[in-house]
Tab-separated table of C-alpha atoms and ligand atoms in Angstrom:
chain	number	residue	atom	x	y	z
A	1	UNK	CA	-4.336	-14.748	-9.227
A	2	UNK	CA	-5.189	-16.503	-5.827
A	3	UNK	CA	-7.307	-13.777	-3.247
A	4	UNK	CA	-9.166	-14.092	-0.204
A	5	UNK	CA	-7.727	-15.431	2.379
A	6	UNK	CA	-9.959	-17.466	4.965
A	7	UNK	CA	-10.459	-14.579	7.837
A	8	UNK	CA	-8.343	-15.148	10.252
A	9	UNK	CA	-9.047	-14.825	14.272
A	10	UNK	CA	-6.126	-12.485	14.671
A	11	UNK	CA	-3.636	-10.409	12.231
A	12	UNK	CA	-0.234	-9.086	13.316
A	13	UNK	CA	1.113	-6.067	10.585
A	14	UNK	CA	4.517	-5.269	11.143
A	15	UNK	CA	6.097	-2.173	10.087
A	16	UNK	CA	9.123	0.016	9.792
A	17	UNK	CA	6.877	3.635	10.301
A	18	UNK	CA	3.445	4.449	12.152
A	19	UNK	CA	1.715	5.011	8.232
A	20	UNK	CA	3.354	1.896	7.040
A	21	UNK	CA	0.923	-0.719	7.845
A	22	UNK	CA	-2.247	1.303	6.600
A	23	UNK	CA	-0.746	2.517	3.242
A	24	UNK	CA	0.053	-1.275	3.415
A	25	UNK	CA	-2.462	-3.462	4.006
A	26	UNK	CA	-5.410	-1.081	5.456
A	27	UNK	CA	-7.978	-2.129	3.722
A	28	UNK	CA	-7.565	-5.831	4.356
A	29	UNK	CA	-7.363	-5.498	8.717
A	30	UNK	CA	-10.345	-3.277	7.849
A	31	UNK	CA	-12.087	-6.349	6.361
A	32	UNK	CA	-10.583	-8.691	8.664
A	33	UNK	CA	-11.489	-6.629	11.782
A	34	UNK	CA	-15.077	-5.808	10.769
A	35	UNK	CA	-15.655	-9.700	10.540
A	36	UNK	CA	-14.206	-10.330	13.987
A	37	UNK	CA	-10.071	-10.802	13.310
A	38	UNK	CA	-8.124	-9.147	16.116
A	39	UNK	CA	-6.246	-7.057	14.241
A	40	UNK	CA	-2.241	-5.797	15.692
A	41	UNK	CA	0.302	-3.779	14.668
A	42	UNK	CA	3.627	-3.818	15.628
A	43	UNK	CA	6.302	-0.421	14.748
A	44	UNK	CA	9.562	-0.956	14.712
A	45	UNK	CA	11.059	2.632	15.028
A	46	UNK	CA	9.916	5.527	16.710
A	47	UNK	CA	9.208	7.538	13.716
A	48	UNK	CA	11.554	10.515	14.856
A	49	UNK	CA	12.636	11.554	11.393
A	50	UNK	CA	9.387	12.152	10.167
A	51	UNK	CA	9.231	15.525	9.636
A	52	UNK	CA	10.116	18.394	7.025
A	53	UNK	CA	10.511	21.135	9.770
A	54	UNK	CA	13.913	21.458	10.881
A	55	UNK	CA	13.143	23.081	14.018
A	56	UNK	CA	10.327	20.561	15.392
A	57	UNK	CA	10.800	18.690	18.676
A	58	UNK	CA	11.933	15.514	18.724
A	59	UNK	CA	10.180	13.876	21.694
A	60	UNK	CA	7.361	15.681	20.817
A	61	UNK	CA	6.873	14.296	17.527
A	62	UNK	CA	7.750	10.746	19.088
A	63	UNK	CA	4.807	11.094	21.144
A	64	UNK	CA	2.349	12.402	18.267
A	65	UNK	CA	3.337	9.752	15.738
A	66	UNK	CA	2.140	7.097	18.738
A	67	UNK	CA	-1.019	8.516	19.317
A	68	UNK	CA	-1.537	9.033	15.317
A	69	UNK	CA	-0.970	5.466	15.269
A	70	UNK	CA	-3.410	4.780	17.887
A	71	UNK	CA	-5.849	6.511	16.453
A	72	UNK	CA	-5.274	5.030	12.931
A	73	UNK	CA	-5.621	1.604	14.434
A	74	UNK	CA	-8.834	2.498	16.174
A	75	UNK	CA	-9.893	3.836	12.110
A	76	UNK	CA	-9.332	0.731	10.426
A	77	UNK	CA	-11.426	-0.636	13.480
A	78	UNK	CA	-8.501	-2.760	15.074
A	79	UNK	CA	-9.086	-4.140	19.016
A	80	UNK	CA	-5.489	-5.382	19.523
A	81	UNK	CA	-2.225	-4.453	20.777
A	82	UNK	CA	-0.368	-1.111	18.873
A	83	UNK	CA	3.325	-1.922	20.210
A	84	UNK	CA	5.996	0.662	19.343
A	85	UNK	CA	9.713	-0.861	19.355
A	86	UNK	CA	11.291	2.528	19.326
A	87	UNK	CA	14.215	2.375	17.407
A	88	UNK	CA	15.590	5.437	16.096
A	89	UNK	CA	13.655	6.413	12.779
A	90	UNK	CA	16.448	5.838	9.693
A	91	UNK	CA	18.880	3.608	12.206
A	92	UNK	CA	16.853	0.332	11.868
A	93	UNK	CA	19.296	-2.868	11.571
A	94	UNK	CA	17.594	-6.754	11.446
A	95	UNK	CA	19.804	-8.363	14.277
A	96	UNK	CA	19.352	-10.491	16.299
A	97	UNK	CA	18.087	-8.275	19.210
A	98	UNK	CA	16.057	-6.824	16.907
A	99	UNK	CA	14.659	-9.940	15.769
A	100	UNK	CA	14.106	-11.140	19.327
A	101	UNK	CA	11.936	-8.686	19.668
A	102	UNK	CA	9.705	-9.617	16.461
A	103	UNK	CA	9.679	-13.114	17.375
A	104	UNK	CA	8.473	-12.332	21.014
A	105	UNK	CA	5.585	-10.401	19.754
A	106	UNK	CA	4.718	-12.810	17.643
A	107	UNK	CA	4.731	-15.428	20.301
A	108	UNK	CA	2.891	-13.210	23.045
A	109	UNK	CA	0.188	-12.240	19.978
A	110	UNK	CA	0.306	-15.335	18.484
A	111	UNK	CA	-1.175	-14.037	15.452
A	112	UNK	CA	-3.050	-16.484	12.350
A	113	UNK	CA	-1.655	-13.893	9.745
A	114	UNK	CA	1.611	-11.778	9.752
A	115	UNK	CA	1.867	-8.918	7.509
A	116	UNK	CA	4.754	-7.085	6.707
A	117	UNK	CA	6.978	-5.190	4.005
A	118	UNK	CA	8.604	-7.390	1.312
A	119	UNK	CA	12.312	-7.247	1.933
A	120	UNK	CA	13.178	-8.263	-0.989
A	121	UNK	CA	11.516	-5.349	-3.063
A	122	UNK	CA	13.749	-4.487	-5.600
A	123	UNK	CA	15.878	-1.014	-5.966
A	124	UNK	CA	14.049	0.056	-2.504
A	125	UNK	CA	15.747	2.956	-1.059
A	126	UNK	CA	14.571	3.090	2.777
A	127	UNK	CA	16.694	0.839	4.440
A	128	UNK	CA	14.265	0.983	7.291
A	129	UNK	CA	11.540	-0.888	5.237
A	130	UNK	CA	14.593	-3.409	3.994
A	131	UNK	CA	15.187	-3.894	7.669
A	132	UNK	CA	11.452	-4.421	8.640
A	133	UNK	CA	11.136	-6.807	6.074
A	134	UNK	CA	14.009	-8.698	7.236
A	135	UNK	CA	12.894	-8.852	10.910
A	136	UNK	CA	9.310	-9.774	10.066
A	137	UNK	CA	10.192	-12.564	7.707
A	138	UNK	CA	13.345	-13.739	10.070
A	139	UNK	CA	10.746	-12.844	13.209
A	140	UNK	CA	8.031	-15.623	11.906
A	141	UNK	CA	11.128	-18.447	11.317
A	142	UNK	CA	12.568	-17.738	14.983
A	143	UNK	CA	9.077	-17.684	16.357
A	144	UNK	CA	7.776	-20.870	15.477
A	145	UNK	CA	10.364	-23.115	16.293
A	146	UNK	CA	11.016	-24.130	20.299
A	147	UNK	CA	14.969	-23.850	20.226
A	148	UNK	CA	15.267	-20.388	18.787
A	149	UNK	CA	15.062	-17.558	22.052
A	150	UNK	CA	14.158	-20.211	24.667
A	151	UNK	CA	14.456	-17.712	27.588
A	152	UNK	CA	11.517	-15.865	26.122
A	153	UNK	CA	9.696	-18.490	28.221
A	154	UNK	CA	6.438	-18.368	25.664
A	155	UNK	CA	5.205	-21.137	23.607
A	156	UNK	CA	6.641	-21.218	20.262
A	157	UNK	CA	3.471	-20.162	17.658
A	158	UNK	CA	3.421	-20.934	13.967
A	159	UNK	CA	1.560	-18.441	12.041
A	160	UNK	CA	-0.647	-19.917	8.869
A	161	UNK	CA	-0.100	-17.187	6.513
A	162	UNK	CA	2.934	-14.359	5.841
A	163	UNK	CA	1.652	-11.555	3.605
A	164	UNK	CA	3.996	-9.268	2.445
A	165	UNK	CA	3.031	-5.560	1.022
A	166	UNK	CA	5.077	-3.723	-1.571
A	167	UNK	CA	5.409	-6.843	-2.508
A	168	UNK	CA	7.954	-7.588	-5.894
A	169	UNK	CA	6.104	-10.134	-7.194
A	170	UNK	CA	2.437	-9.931	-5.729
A	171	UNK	CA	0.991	-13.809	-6.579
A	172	UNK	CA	-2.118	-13.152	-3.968
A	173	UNK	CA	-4.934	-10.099	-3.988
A	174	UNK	CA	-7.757	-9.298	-0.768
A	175	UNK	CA	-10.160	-8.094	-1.977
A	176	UNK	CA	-11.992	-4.970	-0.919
A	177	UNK	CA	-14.967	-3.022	-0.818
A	178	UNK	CA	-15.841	0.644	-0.716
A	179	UNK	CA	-16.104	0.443	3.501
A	180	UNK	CA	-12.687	-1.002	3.634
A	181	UNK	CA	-11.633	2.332	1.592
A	182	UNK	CA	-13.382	4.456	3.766
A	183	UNK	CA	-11.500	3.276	7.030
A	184	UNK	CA	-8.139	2.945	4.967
A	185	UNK	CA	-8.048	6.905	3.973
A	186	UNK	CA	-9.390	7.494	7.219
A	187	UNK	CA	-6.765	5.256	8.564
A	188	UNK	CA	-4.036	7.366	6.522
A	189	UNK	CA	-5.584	10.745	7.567
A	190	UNK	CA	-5.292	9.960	11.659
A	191	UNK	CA	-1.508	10.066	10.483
A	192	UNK	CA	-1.841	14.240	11.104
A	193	UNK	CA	1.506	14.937	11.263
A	194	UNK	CA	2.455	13.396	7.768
A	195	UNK	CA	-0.142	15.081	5.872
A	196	UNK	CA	2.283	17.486	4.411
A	197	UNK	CA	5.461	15.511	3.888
A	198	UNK	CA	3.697	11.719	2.878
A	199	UNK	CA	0.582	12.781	1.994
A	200	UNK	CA	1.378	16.194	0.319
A	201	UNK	CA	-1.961	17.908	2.041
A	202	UNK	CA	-1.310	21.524	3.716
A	203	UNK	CA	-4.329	22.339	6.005
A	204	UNK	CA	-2.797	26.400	5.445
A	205	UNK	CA	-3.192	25.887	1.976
A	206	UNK	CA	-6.108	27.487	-0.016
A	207	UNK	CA	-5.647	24.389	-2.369
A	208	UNK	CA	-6.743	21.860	0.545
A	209	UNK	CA	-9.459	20.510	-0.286
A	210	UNK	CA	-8.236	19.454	-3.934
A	211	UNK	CA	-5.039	18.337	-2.659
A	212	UNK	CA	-7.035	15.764	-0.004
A	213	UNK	CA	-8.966	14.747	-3.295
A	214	UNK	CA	-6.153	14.175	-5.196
A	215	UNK	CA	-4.607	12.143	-2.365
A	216	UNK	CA	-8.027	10.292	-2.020
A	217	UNK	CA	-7.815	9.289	-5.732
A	218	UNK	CA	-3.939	7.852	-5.678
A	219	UNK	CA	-5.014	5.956	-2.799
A	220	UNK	CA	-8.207	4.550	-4.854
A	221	UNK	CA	-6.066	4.065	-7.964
A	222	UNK	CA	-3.548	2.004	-6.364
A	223	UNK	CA	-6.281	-0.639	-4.912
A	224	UNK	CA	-7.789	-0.525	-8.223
A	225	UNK	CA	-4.724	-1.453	-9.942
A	226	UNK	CA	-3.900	-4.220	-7.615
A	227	UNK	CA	-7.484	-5.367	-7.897
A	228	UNK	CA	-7.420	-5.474	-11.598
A	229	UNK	CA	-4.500	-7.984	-10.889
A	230	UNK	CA	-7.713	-10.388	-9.666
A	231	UNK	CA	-9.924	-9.346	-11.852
A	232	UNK	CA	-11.694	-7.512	-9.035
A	233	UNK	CA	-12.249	-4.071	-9.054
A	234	UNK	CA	-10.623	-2.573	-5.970
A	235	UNK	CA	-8.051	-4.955	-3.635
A	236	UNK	CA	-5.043	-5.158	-1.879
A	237	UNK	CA	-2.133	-6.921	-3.868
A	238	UNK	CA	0.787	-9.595	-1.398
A	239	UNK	CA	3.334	-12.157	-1.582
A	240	UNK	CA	1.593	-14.505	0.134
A	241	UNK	CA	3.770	-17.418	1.744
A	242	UNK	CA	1.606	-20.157	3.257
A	243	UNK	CA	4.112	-22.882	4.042
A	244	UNK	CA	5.462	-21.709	6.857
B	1	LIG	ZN1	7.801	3.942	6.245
C-alpha cells in the first residue's frame, strides 16, 4: 500500500466534532507540523450535544469544547488557524451555505493537503460525520475552480492531496512514530470534557488510571493495525485522492 506523503507546507483537517480530527488523523499533523507543515483545523458544529449530563449548560459546554480544541491543536503542535463553524451539534446538513463556507476556508487557508471524514463510509450512523464528509469533499471541488462562489472575492486554490479518515477503503498509510503517538493521546486527552462519554475515563473513578491505560492501548492498537496495512508498524490508514 502507497504511504508517505511528501510533507506538505500547510494541512487543512476538517471535521464534524472538536475530537474528530485528532482521533482522525493526529498523528500525521503531528508529523507534518514537527517538520514545518502549518497545520489547520476547521469544525463544523459547535459540539453542543456532547455530553452525557442532562443538566449541563449549553453555552457553557460550547465554550469548553473550543478551548479543548485549542488546546488539542496546540498538542499535536499545530501553528494555524482552529475555525469553529458553529452549527448545531447533530443538525449538520452539506448545502450549499454550508459548503460555501468549506470552500472559503479552503481558499483563505489555501491548504497543500485537506483532510477530512470519508463520506462514503459504509453503514455510518452519525449523520454529522456523513455531512462533514460531504462538505469537505464538495468544499475542495467548489474551491478550486474560479466560477463556483465568485463573490468570495479570493483566489480560487487547488489543493494537491484529499485524505480522507475512517476511510472505507484505505489505499494510502502515514506512517508514524512513537512522538507522533505521544502528541496524538495527548491531543485526545486536551478533549477534557469527553473523557467520560468518548473516551470512557472517569477522573472520580478509583479505576482511573487503568481505564486511561486501556484507552492508551485502543488508541495504539488502531495505528498498529492500520500500519500493518503498510507493513509498518504503527501509521495512520486514508483514502487518498490525488487528482484533484
Ligand atoms: Zn464526531
Amino acid at each position: 500500500m502507497p504511504r508517505d506523503l511528501p510533507t506538505p507546507a500547510s494541512a487543512l483537517a476538517i471535521a464534524a466534532h472538536p475530537d474528530d480530527v485528532e482521533f482522525g488523523c493526529g498523528a500525521t499533523l503531528a508529523k507534518w507540523a514537527a517538520a514545518g507543515s502549518t497545520v489547520h483545523h476547521l469544525v463544523c458544529t459547535d459540539g453542543s450535544k456532547g455530553t452525557w449530563d442532562p443538566g449541563q449548560e449549553l453555552l457553557a459546554l460550547v465554550a469548553q469544547r473550543q478551548d479543548e480544541q485549542r488546546a488539542a491543536a496546540r498538542a499535536l503542535g499545530a501553528t494555524g488557524e482552529v475555525v469553529f463553524l458553529g452549527w448545531p451539534d447533530g443538525e449538520l446538513e452539506s448545502g450549499v451555505r454550508q459548503r460555501w463556507q468549506v470552500a472559503y476556508w479552503i481558499r483563505r487557508l489555501t491548504p497543500e493537503v485537506v483532510l477530512g471524514h470519508d463520506p462514503w463510509k459504509r453503514y455510518r450512523l452519525h449523520p454529522d460525520h456523513r455531512h462533514a464528509g460531504f462538505l469537505t469533499v464538495d468544499g475542495v471541488v467548489a474551491a478550486r475552480d474560479p466560477h463556483f462562489f465568485p463573490e468570495q472575492s479570493l483566489p480560487h486554490h487547488r489543493p494537491s492531496a484529499l485524505l480522507l479518515f475512517e476511510a472505507d477503503e484505505p489505499d494510502h498509510v502515514e506512517a508514524v512514530g512513537e512522538a507522533e503517538v505521544e502528541r496524538k493521546l495527548a491531543a485526545l486527552e486536551s478533549h477534557r470534557s469527553q473523557l467520560v462519554s468518548t473516551m470512557h475515563i472517569d477522573a472520580s473513578s478509583p479505576e482511573h488510571d487503568a481505564q486511561r491505560d486501556a484507552f492508551r492501548a485502543r488508541v495504539r492498537d488502531r495505528l498498529a493495525e492500520h500500519g500493518a496495512r503498510a507493513g509498518i508498524p504503527l501509521g495512520e490508514a486514508f483514502k487518498a485522492i490525488t487528482d484533484l
